[in-house]
mmCIF file of N, CA and C in Angstrom:
data_model
loop_
_atom_site.group_PDB
_atom_site.id
_atom_site.type_symbol
_atom_site.label_atom_id
_atom_site.label_comp_id
_atom_site.label_asym_id
_atom_site.label_seq_id
_atom_site.Cartn_x
_atom_site.Cartn_y
_atom_site.Cartn_z
ATOM 1 N N MET A 1 -4.934 -20.442 15.363
ATOM 2 C CA MET A 1 -5.094 -19.057 15.811
ATOM 3 C C MET A 1 -4.821 -18.104 14.644
ATOM 4 N N VAL A 2 -5.709 -17.175 14.440
ATOM 5 C CA VAL A 2 -5.561 -16.196 13.362
ATOM 6 C C VAL A 2 -4.719 -15.037 13.872
ATOM 7 N N SER A 3 -3.718 -14.664 13.078
ATOM 8 C CA SER A 3 -2.891 -13.538 13.482
ATOM 9 C C SER A 3 -3.251 -12.336 12.628
ATOM 10 N N VAL A 4 -3.487 -11.235 13.288
ATOM 11 C CA VAL A 4 -3.849 -9.992 12.601
ATOM 12 C C VAL A 4 -2.596 -9.137 12.456
ATOM 13 N N LEU A 5 -2.368 -8.666 11.241
ATOM 14 C CA LEU A 5 -1.215 -7.800 11.009
ATOM 15 C C LEU A 5 -1.435 -6.439 11.664
ATOM 16 N N GLN A 6 -0.384 -5.864 12.193
ATOM 17 C CA GLN A 6 -0.423 -4.462 12.564
ATOM 18 C C GLN A 6 -0.246 -3.681 11.270
ATOM 19 N N VAL A 7 -0.730 -2.456 11.242
ATOM 20 C CA VAL A 7 -0.556 -1.619 10.049
ATOM 21 C C VAL A 7 0.179 -0.360 10.465
ATOM 22 N N ARG A 8 1.173 -0.006 9.658
ATOM 23 C CA ARG A 8 1.841 1.271 9.903
ATOM 24 C C ARG A 8 2.165 1.917 8.563
ATOM 25 N N PHE A 9 2.285 3.222 8.606
ATOM 26 C CA PHE A 9 2.631 3.991 7.420
ATOM 27 C C PHE A 9 4.144 4.081 7.307
ATOM 28 N N TYR A 10 4.647 3.963 6.081
ATOM 29 C CA TYR A 10 6.053 4.241 5.821
ATOM 30 C C TYR A 10 6.335 5.676 6.268
ATOM 31 N N ARG A 11 7.447 5.871 6.964
ATOM 32 C CA ARG A 11 7.856 7.210 7.395
ATOM 33 C C ARG A 11 9.243 7.493 6.848
ATOM 34 N N SER A 12 9.376 8.612 6.122
ATOM 35 C CA SER A 12 10.666 8.994 5.538
ATOM 36 C C SER A 12 11.609 9.480 6.636
ATOM 37 N N ALA A 13 12.870 9.638 6.281
ATOM 38 C CA ALA A 13 13.873 10.125 7.229
ATOM 39 C C ALA A 13 13.484 11.495 7.781
ATOM 40 N N SER A 14 12.757 12.286 6.968
ATOM 41 C CA SER A 14 12.347 13.617 7.420
ATOM 42 C C SER A 14 11.042 13.586 8.230
ATOM 43 N N GLY A 15 10.485 12.379 8.435
ATOM 44 C CA GLY A 15 9.290 12.253 9.263
ATOM 45 C C GLY A 15 7.977 12.301 8.495
ATOM 46 N N LEU A 16 8.038 12.448 7.179
ATOM 47 C CA LEU A 16 6.808 12.491 6.379
ATOM 48 C C LEU A 16 6.230 11.092 6.207
ATOM 49 N N GLU A 17 4.897 11.016 6.186
ATOM 50 C CA GLU A 17 4.196 9.764 5.938
ATOM 51 C C GLU A 17 3.349 9.954 4.673
ATOM 52 N N PRO A 18 3.943 9.692 3.485
ATOM 53 C CA PRO A 18 3.279 10.025 2.228
ATOM 54 C C PRO A 18 1.938 9.315 1.999
ATOM 55 N N VAL A 19 1.790 8.069 2.430
ATOM 56 C CA VAL A 19 0.511 7.380 2.214
ATOM 57 C C VAL A 19 -0.560 7.990 3.108
ATOM 58 N N ARG A 20 -0.200 8.340 4.342
ATOM 59 C CA ARG A 20 -1.166 8.988 5.241
ATOM 60 C C ARG A 20 -1.631 10.316 4.631
ATOM 61 N N LYS A 21 -0.700 11.098 4.074
ATOM 62 C CA LYS A 21 -1.054 12.375 3.448
ATOM 63 C C LYS A 21 -1.946 12.147 2.232
ATOM 64 N N TRP A 22 -1.595 11.170 1.394
ATOM 65 C CA TRP A 22 -2.379 10.840 0.202
ATOM 66 C C TRP A 22 -3.818 10.486 0.591
ATOM 67 N N LEU A 23 -3.954 9.666 1.624
ATOM 68 C CA LEU A 23 -5.304 9.299 2.087
ATOM 69 C C LEU A 23 -6.048 10.513 2.652
ATOM 70 N N ALA A 24 -5.338 11.347 3.400
ATOM 71 C CA ALA A 24 -5.978 12.531 4.004
ATOM 72 C C ALA A 24 -6.487 13.495 2.941
ATOM 73 N N ASP A 25 -5.804 13.547 1.796
ATOM 74 C CA ASP A 25 -6.200 14.454 0.721
ATOM 75 C C ASP A 25 -7.392 13.932 -0.091
ATOM 76 N N MET A 26 -7.778 12.688 0.136
ATOM 77 C CA MET A 26 -8.896 12.105 -0.617
ATOM 78 C C MET A 26 -10.224 12.468 0.051
ATOM 79 N N GLY A 27 -11.283 12.372 -0.711
ATOM 80 C CA GLY A 27 -12.615 12.593 -0.150
ATOM 81 C C GLY A 27 -13.035 11.427 0.729
ATOM 82 N N ARG A 28 -14.033 11.639 1.544
ATOM 83 C CA ARG A 28 -14.514 10.634 2.487
ATOM 84 C C ARG A 28 -14.846 9.291 1.837
ATOM 85 N N PRO A 29 -15.590 9.256 0.707
ATOM 86 C CA PRO A 29 -15.922 7.930 0.174
ATOM 87 C C PRO A 29 -14.684 7.116 -0.204
ATOM 88 N N ASN A 30 -13.696 7.756 -0.810
ATOM 89 C CA ASN A 30 -12.482 7.040 -1.199
ATOM 90 C C ASN A 30 -11.707 6.547 0.020
ATOM 91 N N LYS A 31 -11.577 7.403 1.032
ATOM 92 C CA LYS A 31 -10.858 7.010 2.250
ATOM 93 C C LYS A 31 -11.518 5.787 2.878
ATOM 94 N N THR A 32 -12.845 5.793 2.900
ATOM 95 C CA THR A 32 -13.586 4.684 3.507
ATOM 96 C C THR A 32 -13.369 3.396 2.728
ATOM 97 N N ILE A 33 -13.467 3.465 1.403
ATOM 98 C CA ILE A 33 -13.281 2.277 0.562
ATOM 99 C C ILE A 33 -11.875 1.708 0.741
ATOM 100 N N ILE A 34 -10.862 2.568 0.619
ATOM 101 C CA ILE A 34 -9.470 2.119 0.718
ATOM 102 C C ILE A 34 -9.179 1.596 2.128
ATOM 103 N N GLY A 35 -9.642 2.319 3.140
ATOM 104 C CA GLY A 35 -9.427 1.895 4.526
ATOM 105 C C GLY A 35 -10.059 0.543 4.821
ATOM 106 N N THR A 36 -11.251 0.315 4.296
ATOM 107 C CA THR A 36 -11.928 -0.970 4.487
ATOM 108 C C THR A 36 -11.141 -2.094 3.825
ATOM 109 N N ASP A 37 -10.626 -1.830 2.620
ATOM 110 C CA ASP A 37 -9.842 -2.854 1.924
ATOM 111 C C ASP A 37 -8.537 -3.160 2.664
ATOM 112 N N ILE A 38 -7.885 -2.133 3.196
ATOM 113 C CA ILE A 38 -6.658 -2.351 3.975
ATOM 114 C C ILE A 38 -6.970 -3.177 5.218
ATOM 115 N N LYS A 39 -8.077 -2.865 5.877
ATOM 116 C CA LYS A 39 -8.475 -3.614 7.082
ATOM 117 C C LYS A 39 -8.757 -5.077 6.744
ATOM 118 N N THR A 40 -9.380 -5.327 5.584
ATOM 119 C CA THR A 40 -9.644 -6.705 5.153
ATOM 120 C C THR A 40 -8.336 -7.476 5.000
ATOM 121 N N VAL A 41 -7.325 -6.832 4.422
ATOM 122 C CA VAL A 41 -6.009 -7.468 4.271
ATOM 123 C C VAL A 41 -5.383 -7.687 5.645
ATOM 124 N N GLN A 42 -5.479 -6.681 6.504
ATOM 125 C CA GLN A 42 -4.903 -6.748 7.850
ATOM 126 C C GLN A 42 -5.447 -7.959 8.610
ATOM 127 N N ILE A 43 -6.740 -8.179 8.521
ATOM 128 C CA ILE A 43 -7.392 -9.252 9.281
ATOM 129 C C ILE A 43 -7.256 -10.609 8.587
ATOM 130 N N GLY A 44 -7.261 -10.618 7.238
ATOM 131 C CA GLY A 44 -7.308 -11.876 6.513
ATOM 132 C C GLY A 44 -6.016 -12.346 5.886
ATOM 133 N N TRP A 45 -4.907 -11.650 6.168
ATOM 134 C CA TRP A 45 -3.637 -11.960 5.512
ATOM 135 C C TRP A 45 -3.230 -13.406 5.733
ATOM 136 N N PRO A 46 -2.727 -14.116 4.740
ATOM 137 C CA PRO A 46 -2.468 -13.675 3.370
ATOM 138 C C PRO A 46 -3.706 -13.804 2.483
ATOM 139 N N LEU A 47 -3.894 -12.853 1.594
ATOM 140 C CA LEU A 47 -5.002 -12.849 0.635
ATOM 141 C C LEU A 47 -4.446 -12.751 -0.779
ATOM 142 N N GLY A 48 -5.285 -13.089 -1.754
ATOM 143 C CA GLY A 48 -4.877 -12.987 -3.153
ATOM 144 C C GLY A 48 -5.863 -12.146 -3.935
ATOM 145 N N MET A 49 -5.897 -12.394 -5.234
ATOM 146 C CA MET A 49 -6.781 -11.653 -6.125
ATOM 147 C C MET A 49 -8.232 -11.949 -5.755
ATOM 148 N N PRO A 50 -9.138 -11.012 -5.949
ATOM 149 C CA PRO A 50 -8.950 -9.751 -6.659
ATOM 150 C C PRO A 50 -8.488 -8.585 -5.776
ATOM 151 N N LEU A 51 -8.401 -8.780 -4.457
ATOM 152 C CA LEU A 51 -8.069 -7.661 -3.569
ATOM 153 C C LEU A 51 -6.567 -7.390 -3.498
ATOM 154 N N VAL A 52 -5.758 -8.439 -3.478
ATOM 155 C CA VAL A 52 -4.315 -8.287 -3.300
ATOM 156 C C VAL A 52 -3.591 -8.967 -4.460
ATOM 157 N N ARG A 53 -2.612 -8.262 -5.016
ATOM 158 C CA ARG A 53 -1.792 -8.834 -6.084
ATOM 159 C C ARG A 53 -0.332 -8.716 -5.687
ATOM 160 N N LYS A 54 0.406 -9.803 -5.855
ATOM 161 C CA LYS A 54 1.842 -9.780 -5.583
ATOM 162 C C LYS A 54 2.541 -9.109 -6.755
ATOM 163 N N MET A 55 3.385 -8.122 -6.446
ATOM 164 C CA MET A 55 4.123 -7.385 -7.474
ATOM 165 C C MET A 55 5.505 -8.007 -7.707
ATOM 166 N N GLU A 56 6.140 -8.411 -6.610
ATOM 167 C CA GLU A 56 7.454 -9.064 -6.628
ATOM 168 C C GLU A 56 7.659 -9.599 -5.226
ATOM 169 N N SER A 57 8.771 -10.253 -4.986
ATOM 170 C CA SER A 57 9.035 -10.803 -3.667
ATOM 171 C C SER A 57 8.960 -9.695 -2.608
ATOM 172 N N GLY A 58 8.087 -9.883 -1.630
ATOM 173 C CA GLY A 58 7.967 -8.930 -0.532
ATOM 174 C C GLY A 58 7.228 -7.642 -0.851
ATOM 175 N N LEU A 59 6.573 -7.562 -2.010
ATOM 176 C CA LEU A 59 5.843 -6.343 -2.379
ATOM 177 C C LEU A 59 4.493 -6.722 -2.982
ATOM 178 N N TRP A 60 3.428 -6.181 -2.379
ATOM 179 C CA TRP A 60 2.068 -6.453 -2.834
ATOM 180 C C TRP A 60 1.325 -5.140 -3.013
ATOM 181 N N GLU A 61 0.162 -5.229 -3.693
ATOM 182 C CA GLU A 61 -0.707 -4.062 -3.805
ATOM 183 C C GLU A 61 -2.111 -4.435 -3.353
ATOM 184 N N VAL A 62 -2.744 -3.492 -2.624
ATOM 185 C CA VAL A 62 -4.172 -3.579 -2.306
ATOM 186 C C VAL A 62 -4.874 -2.852 -3.441
ATOM 187 N N ARG A 63 -5.880 -3.500 -4.028
ATOM 188 C CA ARG A 63 -6.580 -2.966 -5.185
ATOM 189 C C ARG A 63 -7.974 -2.518 -4.760
ATOM 190 N N SER A 64 -8.235 -1.233 -4.834
ATOM 191 C CA SER A 64 -9.523 -0.670 -4.406
ATOM 192 C C SER A 64 -10.190 0.068 -5.557
ATOM 193 N N ASP A 65 -11.438 -0.271 -5.829
ATOM 194 C CA ASP A 65 -12.201 0.443 -6.856
ATOM 195 C C ASP A 65 -12.819 1.693 -6.240
ATOM 196 N N VAL A 66 -12.449 2.851 -6.767
ATOM 197 C CA VAL A 66 -12.985 4.136 -6.308
ATOM 198 C C VAL A 66 -13.556 4.862 -7.529
ATOM 199 N N PRO A 67 -14.414 5.872 -7.308
ATOM 200 C CA PRO A 67 -15.029 6.561 -8.448
ATOM 201 C C PRO A 67 -14.036 7.108 -9.476
ATOM 202 N N GLU A 68 -12.835 7.528 -9.065
ATOM 203 C CA GLU A 68 -11.844 8.108 -9.986
ATOM 204 C C GLU A 68 -11.065 7.060 -10.769
ATOM 205 N N GLY A 69 -11.214 5.802 -10.414
ATOM 206 C CA GLY A 69 -10.456 4.748 -11.089
ATOM 207 C C GLY A 69 -10.154 3.628 -10.125
ATOM 208 N N ILE A 70 -8.923 3.180 -10.145
ATOM 209 C CA ILE A 70 -8.514 2.076 -9.283
ATOM 210 C C ILE A 70 -7.389 2.577 -8.384
ATOM 211 N N ALA A 71 -7.669 2.632 -7.096
ATOM 212 C CA ALA A 71 -6.642 3.055 -6.137
ATOM 213 C C ALA A 71 -5.748 1.865 -5.825
ATOM 214 N N ARG A 72 -4.487 2.149 -5.677
ATOM 215 C CA ARG A 72 -3.510 1.123 -5.322
ATOM 216 C C ARG A 72 -2.719 1.587 -4.112
ATOM 217 N N VAL A 73 -2.571 0.691 -3.150
ATOM 218 C CA VAL A 73 -1.681 0.940 -2.019
ATOM 219 C C VAL A 73 -0.665 -0.192 -2.032
ATOM 220 N N LEU A 74 0.591 0.154 -2.291
ATOM 221 C CA LEU A 74 1.651 -0.845 -2.312
ATOM 222 C C LEU A 74 2.208 -0.987 -0.905
ATOM 223 N N PHE A 75 2.440 -2.252 -0.510
ATOM 224 C CA PHE A 75 2.876 -2.502 0.866
ATOM 225 C C PHE A 75 3.844 -3.674 0.917
ATOM 226 N N THR A 76 4.548 -3.747 2.043
ATOM 227 C CA THR A 76 5.379 -4.902 2.354
ATOM 228 C C THR A 76 4.960 -5.400 3.726
ATOM 229 N N VAL A 77 5.354 -6.605 4.044
ATOM 230 C CA VAL A 77 5.075 -7.156 5.371
ATOM 231 C C VAL A 77 6.424 -7.440 6.017
ATOM 232 N N ASP A 78 6.640 -6.833 7.172
ATOM 233 C CA ASP A 78 7.889 -6.969 7.917
ATOM 234 C C ASP A 78 7.533 -7.559 9.266
ATOM 235 N N GLY A 79 7.818 -8.843 9.456
ATOM 236 C CA GLY A 79 7.370 -9.515 10.670
ATOM 237 C C GLY A 79 5.848 -9.580 10.627
ATOM 238 N N GLY A 80 5.193 -9.094 11.640
ATOM 239 C CA GLY A 80 3.736 -9.064 11.667
ATOM 240 C C GLY A 80 3.165 -7.693 11.356
ATOM 241 N N VAL A 81 3.936 -6.873 10.620
ATOM 242 C CA VAL A 81 3.518 -5.495 10.348
ATOM 243 C C VAL A 81 3.362 -5.279 8.842
ATOM 244 N N MET A 82 2.198 -4.780 8.461
ATOM 245 C CA MET A 82 1.917 -4.382 7.080
ATOM 246 C C MET A 82 2.331 -2.914 6.971
ATOM 247 N N VAL A 83 3.363 -2.634 6.184
ATOM 248 C CA VAL A 83 3.862 -1.262 6.054
ATOM 249 C C VAL A 83 3.370 -0.704 4.721
ATOM 250 N N LEU A 84 2.553 0.363 4.798
ATOM 251 C CA LEU A 84 1.985 0.993 3.610
ATOM 252 C C LEU A 84 3.036 1.919 3.004
ATOM 253 N N LEU A 85 3.517 1.568 1.813
ATOM 254 C CA LEU A 85 4.670 2.238 1.213
ATOM 255 C C LEU A 85 4.304 3.376 0.272
ATOM 256 N N HIS A 86 3.267 3.166 -0.554
ATOM 257 C CA HIS A 86 2.962 4.150 -1.607
ATOM 258 C C HIS A 86 1.519 3.966 -2.048
ATOM 259 N N GLY A 87 0.837 5.085 -2.293
ATOM 260 C CA GLY A 87 -0.535 5.029 -2.780
ATOM 261 C C GLY A 87 -0.716 5.918 -3.989
ATOM 262 N N PHE A 88 -1.563 5.472 -4.922
ATOM 263 C CA PHE A 88 -1.839 6.264 -6.127
ATOM 264 C C PHE A 88 -3.120 5.756 -6.772
ATOM 265 N N ILE A 89 -3.667 6.578 -7.671
ATOM 266 C CA ILE A 89 -4.810 6.177 -8.485
ATOM 267 C C ILE A 89 -4.260 5.717 -9.826
ATOM 268 N N LYS A 90 -4.560 4.489 -10.167
ATOM 269 C CA LYS A 90 -4.051 3.899 -11.408
ATOM 270 C C LYS A 90 -4.944 4.318 -12.564
ATOM 271 N N LYS A 91 -4.327 4.874 -13.600
ATOM 272 C CA LYS A 91 -5.076 5.389 -14.749
ATOM 273 C C LYS A 91 -4.929 4.504 -15.984
ATOM 274 N N SER A 92 -3.936 3.605 -15.987
ATOM 275 C CA SER A 92 -3.694 2.777 -17.165
ATOM 276 C C SER A 92 -3.627 1.305 -16.753
ATOM 277 N N GLU A 93 -3.500 0.445 -17.746
ATOM 278 C CA GLU A 93 -3.473 -1.002 -17.498
ATOM 279 C C GLU A 93 -2.267 -1.413 -16.653
ATOM 280 N N LYS A 94 -1.090 -0.903 -17.005
ATOM 281 C CA LYS A 94 0.131 -1.271 -16.287
ATOM 282 C C LYS A 94 0.399 -0.318 -15.116
ATOM 283 N N THR A 95 1.032 -0.852 -14.076
ATOM 284 C CA THR A 95 1.444 -0.013 -12.958
ATOM 285 C C THR A 95 2.570 0.892 -13.449
ATOM 286 N N PRO A 96 2.419 2.210 -13.286
ATOM 287 C CA PRO A 96 3.472 3.126 -13.747
ATOM 288 C C PRO A 96 4.827 2.792 -13.103
ATOM 289 N N LYS A 97 5.882 2.800 -13.920
ATOM 290 C CA LYS A 97 7.230 2.445 -13.457
ATOM 291 C C LYS A 97 7.679 3.311 -12.283
ATOM 292 N N ASN A 98 7.355 4.607 -12.331
ATOM 293 C CA ASN A 98 7.788 5.503 -11.261
ATOM 294 C C ASN A 98 7.135 5.128 -9.935
ATOM 295 N N ASP A 99 5.839 4.772 -9.960
ATOM 296 C CA ASP A 99 5.148 4.378 -8.726
ATOM 297 C C ASP A 99 5.759 3.097 -8.158
ATOM 298 N N LEU A 100 6.095 2.159 -9.034
ATOM 299 C CA LEU A 100 6.717 0.914 -8.595
ATOM 300 C C LEU A 100 8.112 1.174 -8.022
ATOM 301 N N LYS A 101 8.847 2.074 -8.662
ATOM 302 C CA LYS A 101 10.200 2.421 -8.200
ATOM 303 C C LYS A 101 10.149 3.039 -6.798
ATOM 304 N N ILE A 102 9.196 3.944 -6.564
ATOM 305 C CA ILE A 102 9.042 4.571 -5.242
ATOM 306 C C ILE A 102 8.797 3.495 -4.188
ATOM 307 N N ALA A 103 7.873 2.575 -4.476
ATOM 308 C CA ALA A 103 7.542 1.519 -3.511
ATOM 309 C C ALA A 103 8.740 0.611 -3.241
ATOM 310 N N LYS A 104 9.475 0.249 -4.285
ATOM 311 C CA LYS A 104 10.651 -0.621 -4.114
ATOM 312 C C LYS A 104 11.719 0.053 -3.258
ATOM 313 N N THR A 105 11.954 1.337 -3.498
ATOM 314 C CA THR A 105 12.941 2.079 -2.713
ATOM 315 C C THR A 105 12.523 2.118 -1.242
ATOM 316 N N ARG A 106 11.259 2.423 -0.989
ATOM 317 C CA ARG A 106 10.771 2.487 0.399
ATOM 318 C C ARG A 106 10.792 1.111 1.057
ATOM 319 N N LYS A 107 10.492 0.062 0.292
ATOM 320 C CA LYS A 107 10.537 -1.303 0.836
ATOM 321 C C LYS A 107 11.946 -1.613 1.306
ATOM 322 N N ARG A 108 12.947 -1.280 0.490
ATOM 323 C CA ARG A 108 14.351 -1.528 0.888
ATOM 324 C C ARG A 108 14.680 -0.786 2.183
ATOM 325 N N GLU A 109 14.223 0.459 2.292
ATOM 326 C CA GLU A 109 14.487 1.231 3.516
ATOM 327 C C GLU A 109 13.866 0.546 4.731
ATOM 328 N N VAL A 110 12.620 0.102 4.581
ATOM 329 C CA VAL A 110 11.910 -0.551 5.694
ATOM 330 C C VAL A 110 12.629 -1.839 6.104
ATOM 331 N N LEU A 111 12.943 -2.663 5.123
ATOM 332 C CA LEU A 111 13.550 -3.964 5.428
ATOM 333 C C LEU A 111 14.994 -3.840 5.902
ATOM 334 N N ASN A 112 15.639 -2.699 5.610
ATOM 335 C CA ASN A 112 17.005 -2.455 6.107
ATOM 336 C C ASN A 112 16.998 -1.638 7.401
ATOM 337 N N GLY A 113 15.811 -1.424 7.968
ATOM 338 C CA GLY A 113 15.691 -0.730 9.234
ATOM 339 C C GLY A 113 15.903 0.766 9.187
ATOM 340 N N LYS A 114 15.732 1.377 8.011
ATOM 341 C CA LYS A 114 15.969 2.827 7.878
ATOM 342 C C LYS A 114 14.694 3.634 7.792
ATOM 343 N N ALA A 115 13.533 2.995 7.941
ATOM 344 C CA ALA A 115 12.264 3.744 7.882
ATOM 345 C C ALA A 115 11.325 3.236 8.946
#
């Protein structure tokens, strides 16, 4: 039996959902591309390259090619739930340290039951 992950957005203590806002601020073509890639992960989990790359234990990125570059959505899986932690457009070869730090902090909050 194939199990499909539920998807939810990380929610801060103040109620903000930064990945949802990031997606809402994008144009239609980008939202569609990224949303389709997230759905592919949701239905086909676990997946690997080229769509999904493991960043560290419990932290992965969905890799989406968009006209502006390469969109990344960092996520964790908690039980049967894919929690979207952070999204950004990658401009360089390496994942920016600040973007990784944001995702790691949010992952800890999610896994400790604080988000």
